[in-house]
Amino acid sequence: MTGKAVKARMVLLYGLALGCLLSVMAWSRYRFMVIDHALEAYVLLVAVLFVGVGIWVGLRWSAPVVVEKTVVRPAPVVPLQPAPEALEQLGISSRELEVLIQLAQGYSNEEIASHLFVSTNTVKTHLSNLYAKLDVKRRTQAVDKARSLGLIR
Amino acid sequence: MTGKAVKARMVLLYGLALGCLLSVMAWSRYRFMVIDHALEAYVLLVAVLFVGVGIWVGLRWSAPVVVEKTVVRPAPVVPLQPAPEALEQLGISSRELEVLIQLAQGYSNEEIASHLFVSTNTVKTHLSNLYAKLDVKRRTQAVDKARSLGLIR
DNA sequence: AGCTAAATCACCCAAACGAATGAAAGAAAC
DNA sequence: GTTTCTTTCATTCGTTTGGGTGATTTAGCT
């Protein structure tokens, strides 16, 4: 890590220096290139525009991920209690819901198993089915999605 | 402490990016302007590059949350309220809160790491500290507790 | 100038978790 | 009475997570 950190900083400093250098070069070039202003301005405009596009894309791409897709967002603005057993029509069984509730409370598979008097294998099976029905891959995702769907809490 | 360190590195990274960018621009200017005006290609190149820069910037600025003073925009699309800074007197740092928020959205350590531009090791460290401060053992527990404490959402 | 806290990253190891199967018994549906 | 669904459990295998420990850097405080 020692060498690595140093190397990383060297690279960054080099990048900065290079940036400054090239800036100066680019600037000084203007002294000789009087004609190219149109091109420069054009490129600048495009650059600025696409920075905007990039930022937009970046923002869009970073945060959400959660509630879209199959789902449904019953109440767009006012989140009453729009998600009762109606939304269980994802085909979630009662037993699966029990597991889901325990899940949301932060219990481990083993704890859930003992609470429901089954084996951990069974819990894992229920969870797998739940993940498929909720279209998620991890327990934390499942909790988040179930909550946003109003399945729990 | 948070913002400064991050900001300093941001400057360096920006320097690097700028250096690369200007290099490519200079290089492309050479080829296209000497040979012939392949203006479209040039503009396309610039556009693509700046989209990349924009995405990078967008990603970078979508994450940061500052807790010490006032809160600053945790998530652009899905607004989780960083909430009662009063309860931050569990000693939860701003960076830890960022991780916590990502956690609650069901992201894996690796995803969180990439969103916050750190290594998974760092994420794990933050999580460990978080668990200790929240007095929990698992991520699902952490989410549940943080929610009940009003730290998130 | 020294101290402290925050943030970063690394390495190791063990436990928990998840995917992909297969299987079996009982209830409900047809 | 065969089909379908639910619930149950198992095994294997690979991935993820978490604990423990230590290190470095930077910023802020005294």
Coordinates of C-alpha atoms (C1' of nucleotides) in Angstrom, one line a residue, chain C residues 1-14 16-18 21 23-26 29-30:
Chain C
dA1 C1' 4.2 20.4 16.9
dG2 C1' 1.8 16.5 18.6
dC3 C1' -2.8 14.2 19.0
dT4 C1' -7.0 12.6 17.4
dA5 C1' -10.6 11.2 14.3
dA6 C1' -11.9 10.1 9.7
dA7 C1' -11.3 7.8 5.6
dT8 C1' -8.9 4.8 3.0
dC9 C1' -7.0 0.1 1.8
dA10 C1' -5.0 -4.6 2.8
dC11 C1' -5.0 -9.6 4.2
dC12 C1' -6.8 -13.6 6.3
dC13 C1' -10.3 -16.6 7.8
dA14 C1' -14.8 -18.3 9.0
dA16 C1' -23.7 -16.8 6.1
dC17 C1' -25.9 -16.6 2.0
dG18 C1' -27.6 -17.8 -2.7
dT21 C1' -30.8 -29.0 -8.3
dA23 C1' -37.5 -34.9 -4.1
dA24 C1' -41.6 -36.0 -1.3
dA25 C1' -46.0 -35.4 1.1
dG26 C1' -50.5 -33.2 1.7
dA29 C1' -58.4 -27.8 -8.0
dC30 C1' -59.9 -29.8 -12.1

